[in-house]
mmCIF file of C-alpha atoms and ligand atoms in Angstrom:
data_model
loop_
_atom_site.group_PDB
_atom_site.id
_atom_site.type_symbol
_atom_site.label_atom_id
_atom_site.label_comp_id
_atom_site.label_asym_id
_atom_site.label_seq_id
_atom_site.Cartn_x
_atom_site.Cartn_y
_atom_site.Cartn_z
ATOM 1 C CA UNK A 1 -29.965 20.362 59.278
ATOM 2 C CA UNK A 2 -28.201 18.224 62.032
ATOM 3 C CA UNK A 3 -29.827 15.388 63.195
ATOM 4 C CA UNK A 4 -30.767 16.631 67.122
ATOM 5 C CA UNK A 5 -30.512 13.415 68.583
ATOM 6 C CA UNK A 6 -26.957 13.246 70.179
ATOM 7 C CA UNK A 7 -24.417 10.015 69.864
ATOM 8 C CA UNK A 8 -24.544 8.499 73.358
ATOM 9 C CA UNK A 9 -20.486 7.507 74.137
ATOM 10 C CA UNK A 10 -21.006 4.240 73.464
ATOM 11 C CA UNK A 11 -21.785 5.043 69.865
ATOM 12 C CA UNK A 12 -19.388 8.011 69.573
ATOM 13 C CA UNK A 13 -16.828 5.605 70.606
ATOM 14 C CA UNK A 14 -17.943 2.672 68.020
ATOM 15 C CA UNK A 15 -17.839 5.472 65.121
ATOM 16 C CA UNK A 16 -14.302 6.264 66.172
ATOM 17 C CA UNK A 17 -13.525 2.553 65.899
ATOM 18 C CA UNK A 18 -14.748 3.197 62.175
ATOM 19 C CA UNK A 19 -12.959 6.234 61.143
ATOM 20 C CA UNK A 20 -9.874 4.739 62.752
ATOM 21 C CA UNK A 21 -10.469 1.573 59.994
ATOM 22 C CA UNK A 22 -11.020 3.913 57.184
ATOM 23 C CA UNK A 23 -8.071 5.579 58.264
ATOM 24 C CA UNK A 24 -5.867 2.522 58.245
ATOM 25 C CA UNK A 25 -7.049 0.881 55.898
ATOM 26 C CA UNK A 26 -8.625 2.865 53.500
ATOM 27 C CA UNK A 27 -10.528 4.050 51.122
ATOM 28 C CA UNK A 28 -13.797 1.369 52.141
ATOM 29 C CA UNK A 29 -16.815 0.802 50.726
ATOM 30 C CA UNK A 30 -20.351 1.650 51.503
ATOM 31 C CA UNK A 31 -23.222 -0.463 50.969
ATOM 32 C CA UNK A 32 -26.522 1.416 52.089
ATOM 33 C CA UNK A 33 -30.412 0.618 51.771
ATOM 34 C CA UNK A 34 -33.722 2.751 52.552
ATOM 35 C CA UNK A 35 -32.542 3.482 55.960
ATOM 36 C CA UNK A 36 -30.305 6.011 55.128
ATOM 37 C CA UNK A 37 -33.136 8.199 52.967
ATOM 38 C CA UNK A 38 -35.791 8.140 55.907
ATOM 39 C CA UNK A 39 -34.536 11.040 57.807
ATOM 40 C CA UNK A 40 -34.925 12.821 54.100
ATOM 41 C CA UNK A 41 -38.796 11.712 54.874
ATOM 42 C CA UNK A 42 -38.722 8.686 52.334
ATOM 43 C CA UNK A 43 -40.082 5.684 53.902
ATOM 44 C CA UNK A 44 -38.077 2.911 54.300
ATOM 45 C CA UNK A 45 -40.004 -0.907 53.602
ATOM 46 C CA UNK A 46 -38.918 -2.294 56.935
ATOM 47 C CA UNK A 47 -38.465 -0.253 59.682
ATOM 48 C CA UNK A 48 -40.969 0.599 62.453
ATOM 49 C CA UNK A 49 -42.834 2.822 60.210
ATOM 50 C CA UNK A 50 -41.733 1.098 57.075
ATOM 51 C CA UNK A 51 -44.376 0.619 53.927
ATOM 52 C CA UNK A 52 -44.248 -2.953 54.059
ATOM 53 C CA UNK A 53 -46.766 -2.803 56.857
ATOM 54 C CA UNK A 54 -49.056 -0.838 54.446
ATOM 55 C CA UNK A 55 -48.852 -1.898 51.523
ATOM 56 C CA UNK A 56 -47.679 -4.477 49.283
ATOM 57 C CA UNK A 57 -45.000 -4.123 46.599
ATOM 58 C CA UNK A 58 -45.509 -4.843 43.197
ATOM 59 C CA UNK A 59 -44.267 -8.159 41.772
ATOM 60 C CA UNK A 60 -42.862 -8.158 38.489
ATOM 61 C CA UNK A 61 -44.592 -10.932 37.015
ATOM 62 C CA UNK A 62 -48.252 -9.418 37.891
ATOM 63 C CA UNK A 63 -46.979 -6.416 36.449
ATOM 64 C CA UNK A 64 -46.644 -8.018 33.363
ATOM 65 C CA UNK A 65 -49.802 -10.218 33.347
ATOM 66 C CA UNK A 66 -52.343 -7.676 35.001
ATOM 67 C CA UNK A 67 -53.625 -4.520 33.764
ATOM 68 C CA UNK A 68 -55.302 -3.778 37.359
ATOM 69 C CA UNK A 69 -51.656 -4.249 38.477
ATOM 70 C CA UNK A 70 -50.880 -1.947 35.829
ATOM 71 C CA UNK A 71 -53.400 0.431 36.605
ATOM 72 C CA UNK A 72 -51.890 0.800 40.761
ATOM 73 C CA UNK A 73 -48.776 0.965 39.949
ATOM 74 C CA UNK A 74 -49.395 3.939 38.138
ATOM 75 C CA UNK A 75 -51.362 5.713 40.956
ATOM 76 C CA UNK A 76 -49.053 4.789 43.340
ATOM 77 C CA UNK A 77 -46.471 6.461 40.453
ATOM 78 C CA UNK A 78 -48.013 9.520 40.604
ATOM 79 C CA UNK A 79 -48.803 9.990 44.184
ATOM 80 C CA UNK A 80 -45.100 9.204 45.564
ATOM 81 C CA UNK A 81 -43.029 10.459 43.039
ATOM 82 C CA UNK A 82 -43.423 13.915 43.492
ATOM 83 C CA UNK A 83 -42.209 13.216 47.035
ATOM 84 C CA UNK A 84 -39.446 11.779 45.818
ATOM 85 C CA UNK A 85 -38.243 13.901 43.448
ATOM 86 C CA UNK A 86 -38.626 17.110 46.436
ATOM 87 C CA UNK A 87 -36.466 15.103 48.813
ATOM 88 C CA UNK A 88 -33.357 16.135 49.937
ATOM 89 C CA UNK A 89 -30.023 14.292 50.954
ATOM 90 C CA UNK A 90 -29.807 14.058 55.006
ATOM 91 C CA UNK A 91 -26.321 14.303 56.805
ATOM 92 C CA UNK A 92 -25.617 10.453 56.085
ATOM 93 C CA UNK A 93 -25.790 11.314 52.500
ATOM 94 C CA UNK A 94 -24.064 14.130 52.886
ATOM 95 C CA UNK A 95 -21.525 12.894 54.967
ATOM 96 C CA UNK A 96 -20.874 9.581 52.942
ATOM 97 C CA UNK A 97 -20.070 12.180 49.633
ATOM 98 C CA UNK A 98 -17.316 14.059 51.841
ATOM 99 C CA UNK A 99 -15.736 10.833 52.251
ATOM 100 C CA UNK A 100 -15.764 10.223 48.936
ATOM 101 C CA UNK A 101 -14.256 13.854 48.347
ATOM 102 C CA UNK A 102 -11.387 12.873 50.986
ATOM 103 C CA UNK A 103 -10.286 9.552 49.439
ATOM 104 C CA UNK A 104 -12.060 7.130 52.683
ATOM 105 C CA UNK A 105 -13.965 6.048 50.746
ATOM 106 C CA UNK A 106 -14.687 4.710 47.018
ATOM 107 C CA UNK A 107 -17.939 3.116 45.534
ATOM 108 C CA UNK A 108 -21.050 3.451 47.285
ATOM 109 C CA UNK A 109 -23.094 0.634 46.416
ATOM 110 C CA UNK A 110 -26.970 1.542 46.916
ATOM 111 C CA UNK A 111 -30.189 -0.651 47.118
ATOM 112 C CA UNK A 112 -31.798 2.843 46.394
ATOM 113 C CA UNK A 113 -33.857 3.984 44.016
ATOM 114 C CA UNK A 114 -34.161 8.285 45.230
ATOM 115 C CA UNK A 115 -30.987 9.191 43.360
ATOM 116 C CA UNK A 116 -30.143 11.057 46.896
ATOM 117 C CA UNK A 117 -26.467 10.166 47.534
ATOM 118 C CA UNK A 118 -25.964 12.410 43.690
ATOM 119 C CA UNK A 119 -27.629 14.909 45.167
ATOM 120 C CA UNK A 120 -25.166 15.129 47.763
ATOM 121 C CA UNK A 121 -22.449 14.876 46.269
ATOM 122 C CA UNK A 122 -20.938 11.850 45.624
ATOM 123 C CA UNK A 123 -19.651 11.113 42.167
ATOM 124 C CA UNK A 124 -22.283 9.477 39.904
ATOM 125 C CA UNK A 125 -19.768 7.136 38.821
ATOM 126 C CA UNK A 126 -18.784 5.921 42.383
ATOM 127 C CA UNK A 127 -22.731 5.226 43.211
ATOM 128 C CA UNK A 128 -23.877 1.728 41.929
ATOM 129 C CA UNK A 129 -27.361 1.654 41.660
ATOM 130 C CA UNK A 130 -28.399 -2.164 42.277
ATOM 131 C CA UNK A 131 -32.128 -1.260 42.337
ATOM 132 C CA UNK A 132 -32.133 0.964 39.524
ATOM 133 C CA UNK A 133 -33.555 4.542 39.387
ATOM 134 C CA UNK A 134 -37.276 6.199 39.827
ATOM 135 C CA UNK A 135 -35.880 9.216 37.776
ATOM 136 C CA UNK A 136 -35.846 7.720 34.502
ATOM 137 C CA UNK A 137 -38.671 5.906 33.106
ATOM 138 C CA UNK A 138 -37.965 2.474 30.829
ATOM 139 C CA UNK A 139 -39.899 0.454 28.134
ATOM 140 C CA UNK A 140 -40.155 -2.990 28.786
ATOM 141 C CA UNK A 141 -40.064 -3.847 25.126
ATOM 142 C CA UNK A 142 -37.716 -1.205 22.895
ATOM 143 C CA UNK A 143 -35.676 -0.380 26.097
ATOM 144 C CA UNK A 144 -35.763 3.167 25.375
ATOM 145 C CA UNK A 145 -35.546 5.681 28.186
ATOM 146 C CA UNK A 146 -36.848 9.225 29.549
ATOM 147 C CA UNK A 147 -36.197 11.468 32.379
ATOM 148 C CA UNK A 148 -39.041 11.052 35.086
ATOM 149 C CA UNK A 149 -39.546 14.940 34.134
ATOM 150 C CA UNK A 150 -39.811 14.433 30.529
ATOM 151 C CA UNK A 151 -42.165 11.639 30.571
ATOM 152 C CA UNK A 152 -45.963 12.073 30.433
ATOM 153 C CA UNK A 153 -48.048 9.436 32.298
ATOM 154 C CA UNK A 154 -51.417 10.652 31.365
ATOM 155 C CA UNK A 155 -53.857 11.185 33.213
ATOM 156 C CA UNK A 156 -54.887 9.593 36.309
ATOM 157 C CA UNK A 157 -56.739 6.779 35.985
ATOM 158 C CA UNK A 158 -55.129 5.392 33.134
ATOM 159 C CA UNK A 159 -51.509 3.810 31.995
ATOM 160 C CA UNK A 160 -49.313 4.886 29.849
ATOM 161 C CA UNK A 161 -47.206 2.724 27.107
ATOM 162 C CA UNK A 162 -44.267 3.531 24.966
ATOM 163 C CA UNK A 163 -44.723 6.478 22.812
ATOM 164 C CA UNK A 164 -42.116 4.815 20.210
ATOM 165 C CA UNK A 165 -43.253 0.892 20.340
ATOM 166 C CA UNK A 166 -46.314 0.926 21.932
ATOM 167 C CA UNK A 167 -44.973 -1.472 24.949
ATOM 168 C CA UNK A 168 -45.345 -1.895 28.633
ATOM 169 C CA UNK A 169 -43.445 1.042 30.644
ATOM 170 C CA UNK A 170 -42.628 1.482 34.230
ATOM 171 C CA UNK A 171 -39.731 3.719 35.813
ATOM 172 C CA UNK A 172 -36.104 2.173 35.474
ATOM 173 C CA UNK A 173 -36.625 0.450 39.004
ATOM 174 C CA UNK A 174 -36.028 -3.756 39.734
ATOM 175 C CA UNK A 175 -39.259 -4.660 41.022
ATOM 176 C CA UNK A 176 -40.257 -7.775 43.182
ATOM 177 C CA UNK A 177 -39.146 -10.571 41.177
ATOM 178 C CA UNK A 178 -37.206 -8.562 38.505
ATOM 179 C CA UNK A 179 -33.814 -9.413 38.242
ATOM 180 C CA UNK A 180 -30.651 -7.255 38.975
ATOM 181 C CA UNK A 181 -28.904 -6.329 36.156
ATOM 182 C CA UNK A 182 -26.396 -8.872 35.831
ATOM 183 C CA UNK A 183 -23.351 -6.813 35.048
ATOM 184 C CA UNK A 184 -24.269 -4.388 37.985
ATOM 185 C CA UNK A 185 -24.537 -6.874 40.589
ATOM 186 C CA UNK A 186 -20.830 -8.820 39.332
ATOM 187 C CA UNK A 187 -19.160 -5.363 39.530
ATOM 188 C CA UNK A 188 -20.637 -4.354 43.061
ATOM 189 C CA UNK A 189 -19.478 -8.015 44.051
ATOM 190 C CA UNK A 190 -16.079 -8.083 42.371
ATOM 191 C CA UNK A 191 -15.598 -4.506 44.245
ATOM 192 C CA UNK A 192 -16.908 -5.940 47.391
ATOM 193 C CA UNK A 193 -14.337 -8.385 47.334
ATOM 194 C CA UNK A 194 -10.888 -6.732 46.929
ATOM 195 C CA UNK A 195 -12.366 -3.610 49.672
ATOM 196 C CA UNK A 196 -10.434 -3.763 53.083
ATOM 197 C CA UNK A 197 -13.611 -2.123 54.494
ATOM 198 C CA UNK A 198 -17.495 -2.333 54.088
ATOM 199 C CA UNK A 199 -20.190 0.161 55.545
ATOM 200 C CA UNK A 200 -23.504 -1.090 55.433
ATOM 201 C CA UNK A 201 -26.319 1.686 56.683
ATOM 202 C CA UNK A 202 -29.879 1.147 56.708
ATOM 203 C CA UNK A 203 -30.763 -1.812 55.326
ATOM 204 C CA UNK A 204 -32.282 -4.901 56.509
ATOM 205 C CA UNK A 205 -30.354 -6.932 54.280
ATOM 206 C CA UNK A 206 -33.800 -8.927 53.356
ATOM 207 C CA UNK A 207 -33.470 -8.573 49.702
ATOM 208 C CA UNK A 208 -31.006 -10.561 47.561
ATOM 209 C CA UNK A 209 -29.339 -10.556 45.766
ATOM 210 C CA UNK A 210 -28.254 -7.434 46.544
ATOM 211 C CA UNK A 211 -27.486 -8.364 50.658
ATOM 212 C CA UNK A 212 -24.753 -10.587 48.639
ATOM 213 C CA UNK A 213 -22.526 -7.634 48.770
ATOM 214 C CA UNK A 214 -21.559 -6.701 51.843
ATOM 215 C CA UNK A 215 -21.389 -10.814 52.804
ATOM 216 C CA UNK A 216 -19.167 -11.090 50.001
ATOM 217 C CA UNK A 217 -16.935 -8.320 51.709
ATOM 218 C CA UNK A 218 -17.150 -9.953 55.001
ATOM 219 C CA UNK A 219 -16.245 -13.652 53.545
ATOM 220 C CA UNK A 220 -13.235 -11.819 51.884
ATOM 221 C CA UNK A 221 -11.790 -10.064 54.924
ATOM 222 C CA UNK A 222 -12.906 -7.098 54.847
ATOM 223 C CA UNK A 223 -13.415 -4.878 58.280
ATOM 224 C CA UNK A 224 -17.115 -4.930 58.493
ATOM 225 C CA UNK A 225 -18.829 -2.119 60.492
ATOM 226 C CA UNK A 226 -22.786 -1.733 60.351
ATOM 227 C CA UNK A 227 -24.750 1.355 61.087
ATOM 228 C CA UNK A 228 -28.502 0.538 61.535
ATOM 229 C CA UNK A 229 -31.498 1.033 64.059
ATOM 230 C CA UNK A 230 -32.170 -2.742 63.827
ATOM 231 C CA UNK A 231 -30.632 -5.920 64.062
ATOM 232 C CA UNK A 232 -29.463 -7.309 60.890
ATOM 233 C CA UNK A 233 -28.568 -10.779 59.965
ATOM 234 C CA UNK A 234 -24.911 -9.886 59.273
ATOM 235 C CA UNK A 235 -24.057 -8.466 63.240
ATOM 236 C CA UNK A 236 -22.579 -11.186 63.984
ATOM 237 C CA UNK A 237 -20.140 -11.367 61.518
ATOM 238 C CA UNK A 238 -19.131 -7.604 61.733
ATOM 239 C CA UNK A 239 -16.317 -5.889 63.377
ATOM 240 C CA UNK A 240 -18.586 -2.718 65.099
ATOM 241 C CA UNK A 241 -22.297 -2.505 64.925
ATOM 242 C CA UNK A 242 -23.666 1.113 65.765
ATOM 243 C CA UNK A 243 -27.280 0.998 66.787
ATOM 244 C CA UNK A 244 -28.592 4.821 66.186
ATOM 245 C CA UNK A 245 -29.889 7.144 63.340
ATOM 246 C CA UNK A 246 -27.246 6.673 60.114
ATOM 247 C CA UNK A 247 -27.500 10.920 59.989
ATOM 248 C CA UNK A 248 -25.926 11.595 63.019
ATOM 249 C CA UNK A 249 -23.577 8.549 62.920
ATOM 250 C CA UNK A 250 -21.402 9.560 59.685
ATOM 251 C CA UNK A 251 -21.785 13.320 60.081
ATOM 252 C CA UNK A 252 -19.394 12.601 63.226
ATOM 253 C CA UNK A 253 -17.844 9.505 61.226
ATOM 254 C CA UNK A 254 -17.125 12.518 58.397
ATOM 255 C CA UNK A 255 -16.292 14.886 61.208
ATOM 256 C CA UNK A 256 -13.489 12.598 62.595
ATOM 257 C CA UNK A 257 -12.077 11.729 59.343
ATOM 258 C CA UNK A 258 -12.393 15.179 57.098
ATOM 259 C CA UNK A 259 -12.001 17.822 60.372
ATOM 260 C CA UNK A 260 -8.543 18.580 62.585
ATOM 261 C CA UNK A 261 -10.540 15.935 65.283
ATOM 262 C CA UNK A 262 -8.107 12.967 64.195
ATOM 263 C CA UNK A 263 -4.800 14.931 64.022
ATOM 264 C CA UNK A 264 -5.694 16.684 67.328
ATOM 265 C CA UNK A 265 -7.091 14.119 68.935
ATOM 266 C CA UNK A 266 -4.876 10.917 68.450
ATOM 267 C CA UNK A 267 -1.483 12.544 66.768
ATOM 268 C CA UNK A 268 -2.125 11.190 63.395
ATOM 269 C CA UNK A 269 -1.435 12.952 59.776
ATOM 270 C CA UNK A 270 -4.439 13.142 58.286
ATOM 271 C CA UNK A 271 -4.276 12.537 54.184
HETATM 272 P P1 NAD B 301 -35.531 -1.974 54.555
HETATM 273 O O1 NAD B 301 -36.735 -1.119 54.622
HETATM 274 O O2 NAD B 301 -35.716 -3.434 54.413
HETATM 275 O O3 NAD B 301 -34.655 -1.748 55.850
HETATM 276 C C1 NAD B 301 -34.312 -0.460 56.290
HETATM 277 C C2 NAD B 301 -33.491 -0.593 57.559
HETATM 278 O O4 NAD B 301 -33.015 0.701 57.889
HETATM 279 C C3 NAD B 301 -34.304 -1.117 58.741
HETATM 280 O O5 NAD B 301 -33.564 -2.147 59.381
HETATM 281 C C4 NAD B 301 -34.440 0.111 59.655
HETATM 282 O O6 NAD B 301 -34.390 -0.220 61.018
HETATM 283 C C5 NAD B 301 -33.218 0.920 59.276
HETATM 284 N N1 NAD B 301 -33.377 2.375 59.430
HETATM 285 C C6 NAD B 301 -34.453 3.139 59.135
HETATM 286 N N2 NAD B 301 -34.187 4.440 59.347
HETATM 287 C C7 NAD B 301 -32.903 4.484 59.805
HETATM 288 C C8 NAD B 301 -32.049 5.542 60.200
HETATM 289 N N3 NAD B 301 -32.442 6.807 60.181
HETATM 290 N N4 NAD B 301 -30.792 5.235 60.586
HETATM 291 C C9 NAD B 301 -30.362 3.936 60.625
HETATM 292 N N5 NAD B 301 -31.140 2.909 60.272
HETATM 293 C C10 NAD B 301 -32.388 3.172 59.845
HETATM 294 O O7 NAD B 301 -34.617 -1.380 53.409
HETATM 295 P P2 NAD B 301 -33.625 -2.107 52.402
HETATM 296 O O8 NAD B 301 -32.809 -3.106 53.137
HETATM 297 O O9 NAD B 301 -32.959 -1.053 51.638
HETATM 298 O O10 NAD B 301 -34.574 -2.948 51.439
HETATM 299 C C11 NAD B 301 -35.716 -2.321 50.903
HETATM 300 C C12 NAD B 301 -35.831 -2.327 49.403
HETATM 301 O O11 NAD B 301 -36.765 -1.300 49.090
HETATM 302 C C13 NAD B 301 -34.587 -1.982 48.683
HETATM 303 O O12 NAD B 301 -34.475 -2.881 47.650
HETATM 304 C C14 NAD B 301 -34.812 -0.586 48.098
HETATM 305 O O13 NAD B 301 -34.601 -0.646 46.711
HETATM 306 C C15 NAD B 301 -36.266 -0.307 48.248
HETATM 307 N N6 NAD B 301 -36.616 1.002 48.844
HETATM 308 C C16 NAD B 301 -35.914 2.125 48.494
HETATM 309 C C17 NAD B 301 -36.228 3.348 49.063
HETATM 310 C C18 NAD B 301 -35.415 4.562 48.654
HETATM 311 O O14 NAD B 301 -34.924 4.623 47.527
HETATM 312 N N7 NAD B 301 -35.251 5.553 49.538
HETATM 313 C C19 NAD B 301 -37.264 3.450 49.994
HETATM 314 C C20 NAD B 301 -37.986 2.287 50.320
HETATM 315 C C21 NAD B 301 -37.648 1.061 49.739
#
């Protein structure tokens, strides 16, 4: 379902400014965060209603050392997953996978963990995955791997270990303090720097590394434009900031680019 609130023309015009970069310049990048899932009703950590305010994160380290640590994690496991796994991609996701479809744009790189831009469409190949995935559960210690579905946590109340090696397991996430996969993070920055354009919707851009990315982009060149209901710390360096819900942004962002509204509109062949 459409987002109902409408684009005011100030934004409407700033998302033309956008489609008229991917257009030129083309195909982009897109670099997005928890505020692009939280009009699928998954909770972003910063925002106005974000979790941060309500709970802390786990830190990798405690993980390790603290079975009461342990022990939360899994609750909190079992009481949000579900959630997770019922969500469904929102028009941003949506829209971002057309684009993808039409050749604007190429890699999405993602600081989320819901699997949602797959759901929607976009190639699984074109989505980097900085943070990891909460679909697939890990083992600390053999590094063997299960779909979220397949894996048995137990019971509530207690926490599972690895049914092969007996070692600490946790779903295929970076937690606080965990590092980013190395070769992950020097693809999505190699990427970043050759692309001509970088989106960046709803994120923060609190958490490094992965906030590297799109500064990488913007260091390089690139045309930066920024879709996000809050200030970030990279508006100043970028070429159109769009203050407003990320859903009803690129569904008219896809609109302009994928529809007749370009060739009609300014006399242009569209690809
Ligand atoms: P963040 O919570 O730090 O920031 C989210 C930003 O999105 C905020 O600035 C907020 O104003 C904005 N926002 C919220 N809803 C929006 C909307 N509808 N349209 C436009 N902007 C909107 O998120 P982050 O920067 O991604 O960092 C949080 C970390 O937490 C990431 O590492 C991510 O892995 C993880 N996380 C992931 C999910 C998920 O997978 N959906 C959810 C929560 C947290």
């Amino acid at each position: 379902m459409r987002e109902e609130r409408p684009l005011t023309p100030e934004q409407r015009r700033l998302v033309e400014v956008i489609a008229d970069a991917l257009y030129q310049r083309g195909p982009g990048m897109a670099f997005t965060g928890a505020g692009i899932s939280t009009e699928s009703g998954i909770p972003d950590y910063r925002g106005p209603n974000g979790l941060w305010s309500r709970q802390n994160p786990t830190h990798f380290r405690d993980f390790l050392t603290d079975p009461a640590v342990r022990l939360r994690y899994w609750e909190r496991r079992r009481a949000r997953y579900p959630v997770l796994a019922a969500a469904e991609p929102n028009d941003g996701h949506r829209a971002l996978a057309r684009l993808q479809v039409a050749g604007y744009l190429d890699v999405i790189v993602t600081q989320n963990i819901d699997g949602l831009h797959q759901k929607a469409g976009s190639p699984p190949e074109r989505v980097i995955e900085l943070h990891g995935t909460a679909h697939l559960i890990r083992c600390l210690s053999c590094e063997a791997r299960w779909p979220a579905e397949a894996f048995d946590p137990g019971p509530p109340g207690t926490v599972p270990d690895c049914p092969l090696c007996g070692g600490l397991v946790k779903e295929a996430t970076v937690a606080f303090g965990e590092p980013v996969p190395r070769e992950l993070l020097e693809r999505a920055l190699t990427l970043a720097e050759a692309t001509p354009v970088m989106l960046v919707i709803g994120t923060s851009l609190a958490v490094v590394p992965a906030a590297h990315v799109p500064r990488r982009a913007a260091r390089s060149g690139a045309f930066v434009a920024i879709v996000n209901d809050e200030p970030t710390p990279l508006d100043r360096e970028a070429h159109v900031v769009v203050r407003g819900r990320a859903g009803t942004a690129l569904a008219y962002l896809a609109d302009l680019l994928t529809g007749d509204r370009l060739k009609a509109d300014q006399g242009l062949t569209v690809r």
